Amino acid sequence: MKTIYKIANSIRRIYWYIFRPHTQGVKCLIECNGEYLLIQTSYSGKYWTLAGGGVGRNEGPETAAIREVNEELGIKVGSIKQIGQYESTIEYKKDTVYLFHAQVSSKDFNSNSTEVSDARWFSKKELPENRSRALNESILKQT
């Protein structure tokens, strides 16, 4: 299944390179007792990042963030707070990424999603070096 995601991701990048679409994405910083739940994805597993993904048609960013956290980690967050946004052209598209923060009371999660290759809790002092822009942007908003 990981091979299929890598192939599909390559095809999407070619499309984005040719057409340069405007897209919206979300990332959610999940916190429990001062620790953050980070993931590595199966299609770009070298960086630690936040759960998230694309905003669907007729879907708001907040709804998309709640949905993505549930799909990728099996966590049902009740409320989230927008903490920022940034523009990204790293994947050849013009992407507005909305950053959210969710406080959860339990460290339980289920990363059975084929998109997630690894998921772990990290304290702020132990954040990995190889982290994504979304993670850096969201952590800065929390300090």
Short mmCIF file of C-alpha atoms in Angstrom, two decimals:
data_model
loop_
_atom_site.label_atom_id
_atom_site.label_comp_id
_atom_site.label_asym_id
_atom_site.label_seq_id
_atom_site.Cartn_x
_atom_site.Cartn_y
_atom_site.Cartn_z
CA MET A 1 0.00 0.00 0.00
CA LYS A 2 2.91 2.38 0.71
CA THR A 3 4.07 1.95 -2.89
CA ILE A 4 0.65 3.01 -4.18
CA TYR A 5 0.79 6.20 -2.06
CA LYS A 6 4.27 7.02 -3.36
CA ILE A 7 3.15 6.55 -6.98
CA ALA A 8 -0.06 8.56 -6.45
CA ASN A 9 1.91 11.31 -4.74
CA SER A 10 4.32 11.49 -7.70
CA ILE A 11 1.41 11.81 -10.14
CA ARG A 12 -0.14 14.56 -8.01
CA ARG A 13 3.15 16.48 -7.99
CA ILE A 14 3.37 16.33 -11.78
CA TYR A 15 -0.17 17.70 -12.01
CA TRP A 16 0.68 20.47 -9.52
CA TYR A 17 3.83 21.36 -11.44
CA ILE A 18 1.92 21.75 -14.71
CA PHE A 19 -1.24 23.51 -13.46
CA ARG A 20 -0.07 25.29 -10.23
CA PRO A 21 -3.49 25.05 -8.52
CA HIS A 22 -4.55 27.10 -5.49
CA THR A 23 -5.20 24.70 -2.61
CA GLN A 24 -5.90 24.79 1.11
CA GLY A 25 -4.43 22.49 3.72
CA VAL A 26 -4.55 22.06 7.47
CA LYS A 27 -2.16 20.92 10.17
CA CYS A 28 -3.05 20.34 13.81
CA LEU A 29 -0.66 20.52 16.75
CA ILE A 30 -2.01 17.96 19.24
CA GLU A 31 -0.92 18.52 22.83
CA CYS A 32 -1.31 16.43 25.97
CA ASN A 33 0.34 17.40 29.26
CA GLY A 34 3.00 19.51 27.54
CA GLU A 35 3.88 16.89 24.92
CA TYR A 36 3.12 16.99 21.21
CA LEU A 37 1.99 14.13 18.97
CA LEU A 38 4.04 14.15 15.76
CA ILE A 39 3.85 11.92 12.72
CA GLN A 40 5.95 10.81 9.81
CA THR A 41 4.04 10.14 6.61
CA SER A 42 4.51 7.13 4.38
CA TYR A 43 5.07 9.34 1.33
CA SER A 44 7.66 11.70 2.85
CA GLY A 45 8.76 9.88 5.97
CA LYS A 46 12.01 11.71 6.62
CA TYR A 47 10.37 14.69 8.36
CA TRP A 48 8.35 14.80 11.56
CA THR A 49 5.21 16.84 11.04
CA LEU A 50 1.67 17.36 12.28
CA ALA A 51 -1.47 15.48 11.42
CA GLY A 52 -3.30 17.17 8.61
CA GLY A 53 -4.18 17.21 4.96
CA GLY A 54 -6.28 18.92 2.34
CA VAL A 55 -9.43 20.93 2.81
CA GLY A 56 -12.26 19.35 0.82
CA ARG A 57 -14.83 21.13 -1.31
CA ASN A 58 -17.48 22.84 0.77
CA GLU A 59 -15.44 22.08 3.91
CA GLY A 60 -14.01 24.68 6.25
CA PRO A 61 -10.43 24.47 7.51
CA GLU A 62 -11.51 23.74 11.11
CA THR A 63 -13.74 20.85 10.00
CA ALA A 64 -10.94 19.52 7.79
CA ALA A 65 -8.44 19.60 10.66
CA ILE A 66 -10.81 17.69 12.97
CA ARG A 67 -11.48 15.13 10.22
CA GLU A 68 -7.78 14.65 9.36
CA VAL A 69 -6.78 14.13 13.01
CA ASN A 70 -9.46 11.47 13.33
CA GLU A 71 -8.54 9.76 10.03
CA GLU A 72 -4.79 9.71 10.66
CA LEU A 73 -4.66 9.11 14.42
CA GLY A 74 -8.10 7.97 15.53
CA ILE A 75 -8.38 10.95 17.88
CA LYS A 76 -11.71 12.73 18.12
CA VAL A 77 -10.95 16.29 19.12
CA GLY A 78 -13.87 18.32 20.36
CA SER A 79 -12.54 21.81 19.88
CA ILE A 80 -9.53 23.27 18.17
CA LYS A 81 -8.12 26.76 17.96
CA GLN A 82 -6.58 28.34 14.88
CA ILE A 83 -3.09 29.56 15.74
CA GLY A 84 -1.91 30.80 12.36
CA GLN A 85 -1.46 30.14 8.68
CA TYR A 86 1.24 30.30 6.05
CA GLU A 87 1.63 30.10 2.30
CA SER A 88 3.59 27.29 0.70
CA THR A 89 4.75 26.70 -2.87
CA ILE A 90 7.04 23.80 -1.99
CA GLU A 91 4.98 21.25 -3.94
CA TYR A 92 4.54 23.52 -6.99
CA LYS A 93 1.03 24.51 -5.97
CA LYS A 94 -0.07 27.68 -4.19
CA ASP A 95 -1.13 26.24 -0.85
CA THR A 96 -2.59 28.10 2.11
CA VAL A 97 -1.93 25.99 5.22
CA TYR A 98 -4.05 26.70 8.29
CA LEU A 99 -2.49 25.78 11.64
CA PHE A 100 -4.62 24.58 14.55
CA HIS A 101 -3.98 23.54 18.14
CA ALA A 102 -5.92 20.85 19.99
CA GLN A 103 -5.55 19.99 23.66
CA VAL A 104 -6.38 16.35 24.45
CA SER A 105 -6.68 14.63 27.83
CA SER A 106 -5.28 11.23 26.80
CA LYS A 107 -2.18 10.12 24.92
CA ASP A 108 -4.09 7.26 23.31
CA PHE A 109 -4.07 7.21 19.52
CA ASN A 110 -4.41 4.71 16.70
CA SER A 111 -2.19 5.33 13.67
CA ASN A 112 -3.64 2.59 11.44
CA SER A 113 -3.82 5.04 8.54
CA THR A 114 -1.72 4.00 5.55
CA GLU A 115 -0.54 7.63 5.36
CA VAL A 116 1.17 7.49 8.77
CA SER A 117 4.39 5.49 8.99
CA ASP A 118 5.25 6.54 12.56
CA ALA A 119 3.67 8.58 15.36
CA ARG A 120 5.15 9.52 18.74
CA TRP A 121 4.77 11.95 21.60
CA PHE A 122 7.61 14.47 22.12
CA SER A 123 8.25 17.05 24.80
CA LYS A 124 9.11 20.54 23.59
CA LYS A 125 12.73 20.00 24.66
CA GLU A 126 12.99 16.70 22.75
CA LEU A 127 11.58 17.80 19.38
CA PRO A 128 13.41 16.05 16.52
CA GLU A 129 15.81 17.99 14.30
CA ASN A 130 14.26 16.76 11.05
CA ARG A 131 10.94 18.55 11.32
CA SER A 132 8.60 20.19 8.84
CA ARG A 133 7.82 23.85 8.36
CA ALA A 134 4.31 23.27 9.72
CA LEU A 135 5.77 21.95 12.96
CA ASN A 136 8.20 24.85 13.28
CA GLU A 137 5.49 27.42 12.51
CA SER A 138 3.03 25.92 15.02
CA ILE A 139 5.56 25.46 17.84
CA LEU A 140 6.64 29.09 17.46
CA LYS A 141 3.02 30.18 17.84
CA GLN A 142 2.83 28.33 21.18
CA THR A 143 5.85 30.05 22.76
#
